[in-house]
Amino acid sequence: MSDLDAEQPSASGSPEPSVQNFELRRERLKERIYAVITMLAVVVGLAQNVHTRHSTAVLYVTGTAVGLWLATLVADMQAHRVVHQRLANRREVRNLLSVSSPLLSCTAGPLLMIALSWVGDVDLSTALWIGVGVDVASMAVWGFVGGRGMGGGVLPSCVAGLTDAAIGSGVVMVKVITGH
């Protein structure tokens, strides 16, 4: 099957399942990277503030993720209505929810580190900086996996991973340089 065949709709008029799966994976990855970059900026800001409390950190991390998620849903629903001249049906809403769910999953690392700090295992600022490092590393992993998924060899995939990590590190450096 050629690349052109893969993009053709089936007899029912909808894209083939493999094309739908590819598009869903692409959209979810895009949303995850966007969410991690945003979360990096929030967590660095919290880590830099010596007055940050555990409750404040949880509120900001959760609020940021939920706010991004809701904004994405509203934008997707409006775009759907403009393009299709109708509201999304149940299947389309489920797809929109599936695509946007990585926006919520980006809270897992920072919230886990905040919880570890809350029980006394590590200072809050240190925990938040560890969360930043984990998020940058996750960007590197996603870049590497993405490179492999595009059929790239190990070297191009490593370059993709390092590029994503550099982008995440750049966000961190800009936030650190600009300060409080």
JSON list of C-alpha atoms in Angstrom, two decimals:
[
{"chain": "A", "resi": 1, "resn": "MET", "atom": "CA", "xyz": [0.00, 0.00, 0.00]},
{"chain": "A", "resi": 2, "resn": "SER", "atom": "CA", "xyz": [1.42, 3.37, -0.95]},
{"chain": "A", "resi": 3, "resn": "ASP", "atom": "CA", "xyz": [1.32, 6.48, 1.21]},
{"chain": "A", "resi": 4, "resn": "LEU", "atom": "CA", "xyz": [-1.40, 7.88, -1.02]},
{"chain": "A", "resi": 5, "resn": "ASP", "atom": "CA", "xyz": [-3.54, 4.79, -0.53]},
{"chain": "A", "resi": 6, "resn": "ALA", "atom": "CA", "xyz": [-3.24, 5.14, 3.24]},
{"chain": "A", "resi": 7, "resn": "GLU", "atom": "CA", "xyz": [-4.75, 8.62, 3.11]},
{"chain": "A", "resi": 8, "resn": "GLN", "atom": "CA", "xyz": [-7.76, 7.65, 1.01]},
{"chain": "A", "resi": 9, "resn": "PRO", "atom": "CA", "xyz": [-11.11, 7.30, 2.75]},
{"chain": "A", "resi": 10, "resn": "SER", "atom": "CA", "xyz": [-12.74, 3.88, 2.92]},
{"chain": "A", "resi": 11, "resn": "ALA", "atom": "CA", "xyz": [-15.98, 3.06, 1.15]},
{"chain": "A", "resi": 12, "resn": "SER", "atom": "CA", "xyz": [-17.86, 4.52, 4.12]},
{"chain": "A", "resi": 13, "resn": "GLY", "atom": "CA", "xyz": [-16.15, 7.89, 3.55]},
{"chain": "A", "resi": 14, "resn": "SER", "atom": "CA", "xyz": [-14.12, 7.87, 6.77]},
{"chain": "A", "resi": 15, "resn": "PRO", "atom": "CA", "xyz": [-10.35, 7.43, 6.89]},
{"chain": "A", "resi": 16, "resn": "GLU", "atom": "CA", "xyz": [-8.94, 3.94, 7.28]},
{"chain": "A", "resi": 17, "resn": "PRO", "atom": "CA", "xyz": [-8.43, 2.83, 10.91]},
{"chain": "A", "resi": 18, "resn": "SER", "atom": "CA", "xyz": [-4.63, 2.93, 10.58]},
{"chain": "A", "resi": 19, "resn": "VAL", "atom": "CA", "xyz": [-4.79, 6.55, 9.42]},
{"chain": "A", "resi": 20, "resn": "GLN", "atom": "CA", "xyz": [-7.18, 7.40, 12.27]},
{"chain": "A", "resi": 21, "resn": "ASN", "atom": "CA", "xyz": [-4.82, 5.71, 14.76]},
{"chain": "A", "resi": 22, "resn": "PHE", "atom": "CA", "xyz": [-1.85, 7.62, 13.34]},
{"chain": "A", "resi": 23, "resn": "GLU", "atom": "CA", "xyz": [-3.70, 10.93, 13.60]},
{"chain": "A", "resi": 24, "resn": "LEU", "atom": "CA", "xyz": [-4.82, 10.19, 17.16]},
{"chain": "A", "resi": 25, "resn": "ARG", "atom": "CA", "xyz": [-1.26, 9.32, 18.21]},
{"chain": "A", "resi": 26, "resn": "ARG", "atom": "CA", "xyz": [0.09, 12.44, 16.50]},
{"chain": "A", "resi": 27, "resn": "GLU", "atom": "CA", "xyz": [-2.44, 14.70, 18.18]},
{"chain": "A", "resi": 28, "resn": "ARG", "atom": "CA", "xyz": [-1.92, 13.10, 21.62]},
{"chain": "A", "resi": 29, "resn": "LEU", "atom": "CA", "xyz": [1.86, 13.46, 21.35]},
{"chain": "A", "resi": 30, "resn": "LYS", "atom": "CA", "xyz": [1.53, 17.09, 20.30]},
{"chain": "A", "resi": 31, "resn": "GLU", "atom": "CA", "xyz": [-0.73, 17.80, 23.27]},
{"chain": "A", "resi": 32, "resn": "ARG", "atom": "CA", "xyz": [1.63, 15.99, 25.66]},
{"chain": "A", "resi": 33, "resn": "ILE", "atom": "CA", "xyz": [4.67, 17.98, 24.51]},
{"chain": "A", "resi": 34, "resn": "TYR", "atom": "CA", "xyz": [2.72, 21.23, 24.74]},
{"chain": "A", "resi": 35, "resn": "ALA", "atom": "CA", "xyz": [1.53, 20.33, 28.24]},
{"chain": "A", "resi": 36, "resn": "VAL", "atom": "CA", "xyz": [5.01, 19.36, 29.46]},
{"chain": "A", "resi": 37, "resn": "ILE", "atom": "CA", "xyz": [6.51, 22.61, 28.17]},
{"chain": "A", "resi": 38, "resn": "THR", "atom": "CA", "xyz": [3.82, 24.61, 29.95]},
{"chain": "A", "resi": 39, "resn": "MET", "atom": "CA", "xyz": [4.17, 22.54, 33.13]},
{"chain": "A", "resi": 40, "resn": "LEU", "atom": "CA", "xyz": [7.93, 23.09, 33.08]},
{"chain": "A", "resi": 41, "resn": "ALA", "atom": "CA", "xyz": [7.41, 26.84, 33.25]},
{"chain": "A", "resi": 42, "resn": "VAL", "atom": "CA", "xyz": [4.95, 26.50, 36.13]},
{"chain": "A", "resi": 43, "resn": "VAL", "atom": "CA", "xyz": [7.07, 24.09, 38.17]},
{"chain": "A", "resi": 44, "resn": "VAL", "atom": "CA", "xyz": [10.24, 26.15, 37.70]},
{"chain": "A", "resi": 45, "resn": "GLY", "atom": "CA", "xyz": [8.36, 29.22, 38.89]},
{"chain": "A", "resi": 46, "resn": "LEU", "atom": "CA", "xyz": [7.18, 27.34, 41.97]},
{"chain": "A", "resi": 47, "resn": "ALA", "atom": "CA", "xyz": [10.67, 25.96, 42.66]},
{"chain": "A", "resi": 48, "resn": "GLN", "atom": "CA", "xyz": [12.20, 29.43, 42.48]},
{"chain": "A", "resi": 49, "resn": "ASN", "atom": "CA", "xyz": [9.79, 30.88, 45.03]},
{"chain": "A", "resi": 50, "resn": "VAL", "atom": "CA", "xyz": [11.01, 30.21, 48.58]},
{"chain": "A", "resi": 51, "resn": "HIS", "atom": "CA", "xyz": [7.50, 30.91, 49.91]},
{"chain": "A", "resi": 52, "resn": "THR", "atom": "CA", "xyz": [5.81, 28.14, 47.91]},
{"chain": "A", "resi": 53, "resn": "ARG", "atom": "CA", "xyz": [3.78, 25.83, 50.12]},
{"chain": "A", "resi": 54, "resn": "HIS", "atom": "CA", "xyz": [2.70, 22.29, 49.29]},
{"chain": "A", "resi": 55, "resn": "SER", "atom": "CA", "xyz": [-0.95, 23.32, 48.94]},
{"chain": "A", "resi": 56, "resn": "THR", "atom": "CA", "xyz": [0.00, 26.18, 46.62]},
{"chain": "A", "resi": 57, "resn": "ALA", "atom": "CA", "xyz": [2.15, 23.90, 44.47]},
{"chain": "A", "resi": 58, "resn": "VAL", "atom": "CA", "xyz": [-0.64, 21.31, 44.17]},
{"chain": "A", "resi": 59, "resn": "LEU", "atom": "CA", "xyz": [-3.15, 24.03, 43.32]},
{"chain": "A", "resi": 60, "resn": "TYR", "atom": "CA", "xyz": [-0.95, 25.62, 40.64]},
{"chain": "A", "resi": 61, "resn": "VAL", "atom": "CA", "xyz": [0.09, 22.33, 39.02]},
{"chain": "A", "resi": 62, "resn": "THR", "atom": "CA", "xyz": [-3.44, 20.94, 38.99]},
{"chain": "A", "resi": 63, "resn": "GLY", "atom": "CA", "xyz": [-4.99, 24.27, 38.00]},
{"chain": "A", "resi": 64, "resn": "THR", "atom": "CA", "xyz": [-2.59, 24.69, 35.11]},
{"chain": "A", "resi": 65, "resn": "ALA", "atom": "CA", "xyz": [-3.28, 21.22, 33.73]},
{"chain": "A", "resi": 66, "resn": "VAL", "atom": "CA", "xyz": [-7.06, 21.45, 34.14]},
{"chain": "A", "resi": 67, "resn": "GLY", "atom": "CA", "xyz": [-7.07, 24.97, 32.66]},
{"chain": "A", "resi": 68, "resn": "LEU", "atom": "CA", "xyz": [-5.07, 23.83, 29.63]},
{"chain": "A", "resi": 69, "resn": "TRP", "atom": "CA", "xyz": [-7.32, 20.81, 29.22]},
{"chain": "A", "resi": 70, "resn": "LEU", "atom": "CA", "xyz": [-10.53, 22.84, 29.38]},
{"chain": "A", "resi": 71, "resn": "ALA", "atom": "CA", "xyz": [-9.15, 25.51, 27.03]},
{"chain": "A", "resi": 72, "resn": "THR", "atom": "CA", "xyz": [-8.19, 22.80, 24.56]},
{"chain": "A", "resi": 73, "resn": "LEU", "atom": "CA", "xyz": [-11.63, 21.21, 24.74]},
{"chain": "A", "resi": 74, "resn": "VAL", "atom": "CA", "xyz": [-13.37, 24.54, 24.19]},
{"chain": "A", "resi": 75, "resn": "ALA", "atom": "CA", "xyz": [-11.09, 25.40, 21.26]},
{"chain": "A", "resi": 76, "resn": "ASP", "atom": "CA", "xyz": [-11.53, 21.93, 19.71]},
{"chain": "A", "resi": 77, "resn": "MET", "atom": "CA", "xyz": [-15.32, 22.08, 20.10]},
{"chain": "A", "resi": 78, "resn": "GLN", "atom": "CA", "xyz": [-15.46, 25.56, 18.54]},
{"chain": "A", "resi": 79, "resn": "ALA", "atom": "CA", "xyz": [-13.18, 24.52, 15.68]},
{"chain": "A", "resi": 80, "resn": "HIS", "atom": "CA", "xyz": [-15.30, 21.43, 15.09]},
{"chain": "A", "resi": 81, "resn": "ARG", "atom": "CA", "xyz": [-18.47, 23.48, 14.95]},
{"chain": "A", "resi": 82, "resn": "VAL", "atom": "CA", "xyz": [-16.96, 26.01, 12.54]},
{"chain": "A", "resi": 83, "resn": "VAL", "atom": "CA", "xyz": [-15.51, 23.36, 10.21]},
{"chain": "A", "resi": 84, "resn": "HIS", "atom": "CA", "xyz": [-18.41, 20.89, 10.28]},
{"chain": "A", "resi": 85, "resn": "GLN", "atom": "CA", "xyz": [-21.26, 23.39, 10.83]},
{"chain": "A", "resi": 86, "resn": "ARG", "atom": "CA", "xyz": [-22.64, 21.23, 13.67]},
{"chain": "A", "resi": 87, "resn": "LEU", "atom": "CA", "xyz": [-21.91, 20.15, 17.21]},
{"chain": "A", "resi": 88, "resn": "ALA", "atom": "CA", "xyz": [-19.65, 17.15, 17.72]},
{"chain": "A", "resi": 89, "resn": "ASN", "atom": "CA", "xyz": [-21.45, 13.84, 18.12]},
{"chain": "A", "resi": 90, "resn": "ARG", "atom": "CA", "xyz": [-20.72, 11.41, 20.95]},
{"chain": "A", "resi": 91, "resn": "ARG", "atom": "CA", "xyz": [-17.93, 9.58, 19.06]},
{"chain": "A", "resi": 92, "resn": "GLU", "atom": "CA", "xyz": [-16.26, 12.86, 18.12]},
{"chain": "A", "resi": 93, "resn": "VAL", "atom": "CA", "xyz": [-16.47, 14.13, 21.71]},
{"chain": "A", "resi": 94, "resn": "ARG", "atom": "CA", "xyz": [-14.83, 10.89, 22.93]},
{"chain": "A", "resi": 95, "resn": "ASN", "atom": "CA", "xyz": [-12.07, 11.42, 20.36]},
{"chain": "A", "resi": 96, "resn": "LEU", "atom": "CA", "xyz": [-11.57, 15.03, 21.50]},
{"chain": "A", "resi": 97, "resn": "LEU", "atom": "CA", "xyz": [-11.36, 13.85, 25.13]},
{"chain": "A", "resi": 98, "resn": "SER", "atom": "CA", "xyz": [-8.88, 11.15, 24.18]},
{"chain": "A", "resi": 99, "resn": "VAL", "atom": "CA", "xyz": [-6.67, 13.59, 22.28]},
{"chain": "A", "resi": 100, "resn": "SER", "atom": "CA", "xyz": [-6.64, 16.11, 25.12]},
{"chain": "A", "resi": 101, "resn": "SER", "atom": "CA", "xyz": [-6.14, 13.66, 28.01]},
{"chain": "A", "resi": 102, "resn": "PRO", "atom": "CA", "xyz": [-2.30, 13.93, 27.96]},
{"chain": "A", "resi": 103, "resn": "LEU", "atom": "CA", "xyz": [-2.78, 17.51, 29.14]},
{"chain": "A", "resi": 104, "resn": "LEU", "atom": "CA", "xyz": [-3.91, 16.06, 32.48]},
{"chain": "A", "resi": 105, "resn": "SER", "atom": "CA", "xyz": [-1.26, 13.33, 32.68]},
{"chain": "A", "resi": 106, "resn": "CYS", "atom": "CA", "xyz": [1.53, 15.90, 32.77]},
{"chain": "A", "resi": 107, "resn": "THR", "atom": "CA", "xyz": [0.64, 16.54, 36.41]},
{"chain": "A", "resi": 108, "resn": "ALA", "atom": "CA", "xyz": [1.69, 13.06, 37.54]},
{"chain": "A", "resi": 109, "resn": "GLY", "atom": "CA", "xyz": [5.42, 13.73, 37.98]},
{"chain": "A", "resi": 110, "resn": "PRO", "atom": "CA", "xyz": [5.17, 17.10, 39.72]},
{"chain": "A", "resi": 111, "resn": "LEU", "atom": "CA", "xyz": [2.32, 15.93, 41.99]},
{"chain": "A", "resi": 112, "resn": "LEU", "atom": "CA", "xyz": [4.26, 12.80, 42.94]},
{"chain": "A", "resi": 113, "resn": "MET", "atom": "CA", "xyz": [7.31, 14.89, 43.85]},
{"chain": "A", "resi": 114, "resn": "ILE", "atom": "CA", "xyz": [5.15, 17.32, 45.86]},
{"chain": "A", "resi": 115, "resn": "ALA", "atom": "CA", "xyz": [3.64, 14.36, 47.72]},
{"chain": "A", "resi": 116, "resn": "LEU", "atom": "CA", "xyz": [7.10, 12.96, 48.50]},
{"chain": "A", "resi": 117, "resn": "SER", "atom": "CA", "xyz": [8.06, 16.35, 49.86]},
{"chain": "A", "resi": 118, "resn": "TRP", "atom": "CA", "xyz": [4.87, 16.63, 51.90]},
{"chain": "A", "resi": 119, "resn": "VAL", "atom": "CA", "xyz": [5.63, 13.36, 53.72]},
{"chain": "A", "resi": 120, "resn": "GLY", "atom": "CA", "xyz": [9.09, 14.71, 54.52]},
{"chain": "A", "resi": 121, "resn": "ASP", "atom": "CA", "xyz": [11.27, 12.69, 52.17]},
{"chain": "A", "resi": 122, "resn": "VAL", "atom": "CA", "xyz": [12.70, 15.78, 50.44]},
{"chain": "A", "resi": 123, "resn": "ASP", "atom": "CA", "xyz": [12.52, 19.59, 50.61]},
{"chain": "A", "resi": 124, "resn": "LEU", "atom": "CA", "xyz": [9.74, 21.06, 48.42]},
{"chain": "A", "resi": 125, "resn": "SER", "atom": "CA", "xyz": [12.08, 23.15, 46.27]},
{"chain": "A", "resi": 126, "resn": "THR", "atom": "CA", "xyz": [14.32, 20.13, 45.67]},
{"chain": "A", "resi": 127, "resn": "ALA", "atom": "CA", "xyz": [11.29, 17.99, 44.85]},
{"chain": "A", "resi": 128, "resn": "LEU", "atom": "CA", "xyz": [10.08, 20.54, 42.32]},
{"chain": "A", "resi": 129, "resn": "TRP", "atom": "CA", "xyz": [13.53, 20.74, 40.67]},
{"chain": "A", "resi": 130, "resn": "ILE", "atom": "CA", "xyz": [13.57, 16.93, 40.46]},
{"chain": "A", "resi": 131, "resn": "GLY", "atom": "CA", "xyz": [10.14, 17.16, 38.79]},
{"chain": "A", "resi": 132, "resn": "VAL", "atom": "CA", "xyz": [11.60, 19.63, 36.29]},
{"chain": "A", "resi": 133, "resn": "GLY", "atom": "CA", "xyz": [14.43, 17.21, 35.50]},
{"chain": "A", "resi": 134, "resn": "VAL", "atom": "CA", "xyz": [11.99, 14.35, 35.07]},
{"chain": "A", "resi": 135, "resn": "ASP", "atom": "CA", "xyz": [9.86, 16.42, 32.69]},
{"chain": "A", "resi": 136, "resn": "VAL", "atom": "CA", "xyz": [12.89, 17.37, 30.58]},
{"chain": "A", "resi": 137, "resn": "ALA", "atom": "CA", "xyz": [13.96, 13.71, 30.52]},
{"chain": "A", "resi": 138, "resn": "SER", "atom": "CA", "xyz": [10.44, 12.68, 29.49]},
{"chain": "A", "resi": 139, "resn": "MET", "atom": "CA", "xyz": [10.67, 15.09, 26.55]},
{"chain": "A", "resi": 140, "resn": "ALA", "atom": "CA", "xyz": [13.92, 13.40, 25.52]},
{"chain": "A", "resi": 141, "resn": "VAL", "atom": "CA", "xyz": [12.26, 9.98, 25.74]},
{"chain": "A", "resi": 142, "resn": "TRP", "atom": "CA", "xyz": [9.26, 11.14, 23.71]},
{"chain": "A", "resi": 143, "resn": "GLY", "atom": "CA", "xyz": [11.61, 12.60, 21.10]},
{"chain": "A", "resi": 144, "resn": "PHE", "atom": "CA", "xyz": [13.56, 9.34, 20.88]},
{"chain": "A", "resi": 145, "resn": "VAL", "atom": "CA", "xyz": [10.39, 7.23, 20.69]},
{"chain": "A", "resi": 146, "resn": "GLY", "atom": "CA", "xyz": [8.99, 9.61, 18.09]},
{"chain": "A", "resi": 147, "resn": "GLY", "atom": "CA", "xyz": [12.17, 9.30, 16.03]},
{"chain": "A", "resi": 148, "resn": "ARG", "atom": "CA", "xyz": [11.96, 5.52, 16.20]},
{"chain": "A", "resi": 149, "resn": "GLY", "atom": "CA", "xyz": [8.27, 5.65, 15.30]},
{"chain": "A", "resi": 150, "resn": "MET", "atom": "CA", "xyz": [9.10, 7.65, 12.17]},
{"chain": "A", "resi": 151, "resn": "GLY", "atom": "CA", "xyz": [11.40, 4.87, 11.09]},
{"chain": "A", "resi": 152, "resn": "GLY", "atom": "CA", "xyz": [14.58, 6.67, 12.05]},
{"chain": "A", "resi": 153, "resn": "GLY", "atom": "CA", "xyz": [17.62, 4.75, 13.16]},
{"chain": "A", "resi": 154, "resn": "VAL", "atom": "CA", "xyz": [19.10, 5.02, 16.62]},
{"chain": "A", "resi": 155, "resn": "LEU", "atom": "CA", "xyz": [21.29, 8.04, 15.80]},
{"chain": "A", "resi": 156, "resn": "PRO", "atom": "CA", "xyz": [18.51, 10.21, 14.28]},
{"chain": "A", "resi": 157, "resn": "SER", "atom": "CA", "xyz": [16.23, 9.16, 17.13]},
{"chain": "A", "resi": 158, "resn": "CYS", "atom": "CA", "xyz": [18.87, 10.21, 19.68]},
{"chain": "A", "resi": 159, "resn": "VAL", "atom": "CA", "xyz": [19.18, 13.55, 17.90]},
{"chain": "A", "resi": 160, "resn": "ALA", "atom": "CA", "xyz": [15.39, 13.98, 18.06]},
{"chain": "A", "resi": 161, "resn": "GLY", "atom": "CA", "xyz": [15.43, 13.15, 21.77]},
{"chain": "A", "resi": 162, "resn": "LEU", "atom": "CA", "xyz": [18.27, 15.55, 22.47]},
{"chain": "A", "resi": 163, "resn": "THR", "atom": "CA", "xyz": [16.52, 18.26, 20.47]},
{"chain": "A", "resi": 164, "resn": "ASP", "atom": "CA", "xyz": [13.34, 17.85, 22.53]},
{"chain": "A", "resi": 165, "resn": "ALA", "atom": "CA", "xyz": [15.38, 17.88, 25.74]},
{"chain": "A", "resi": 166, "resn": "ALA", "atom": "CA", "xyz": [17.12, 21.06, 24.54]},
{"chain": "A", "resi": 167, "resn": "ILE", "atom": "CA", "xyz": [13.74, 22.69, 23.95]},
{"chain": "A", "resi": 168, "resn": "GLY", "atom": "CA", "xyz": [12.63, 21.73, 27.46]},
{"chain": "A", "resi": 169, "resn": "SER", "atom": "CA", "xyz": [15.93, 22.94, 28.90]},
{"chain": "A", "resi": 170, "resn": "GLY", "atom": "CA", "xyz": [15.53, 26.19, 26.98]},
{"chain": "A", "resi": 171, "resn": "VAL", "atom": "CA", "xyz": [12.14, 26.76, 28.60]},
{"chain": "A", "resi": 172, "resn": "VAL", "atom": "CA", "xyz": [13.71, 26.10, 32.00]},
{"chain": "A", "resi": 173, "resn": "MET", "atom": "CA", "xyz": [16.63, 28.46, 31.33]},
{"chain": "A", "resi": 174, "resn": "VAL", "atom": "CA", "xyz": [14.36, 31.27, 30.15]},
{"chain": "A", "resi": 175, "resn": "LYS", "atom": "CA", "xyz": [12.25, 30.88, 33.29]},
{"chain": "A", "resi": 176, "resn": "VAL", "atom": "CA", "xyz": [15.36, 30.78, 35.52]},
{"chain": "A", "resi": 177, "resn": "ILE", "atom": "CA", "xyz": [16.91, 33.83, 33.84]},
{"chain": "A", "resi": 178, "resn": "THR", "atom": "CA", "xyz": [13.72, 35.87, 34.05]},
{"chain": "A", "resi": 179, "resn": "GLY", "atom": "CA", "xyz": [13.44, 35.00, 37.73]},
{"chain": "A", "resi": 180, "resn": "HIS", "atom": "CA", "xyz": [10.49, 35.57, 40.00]}
]
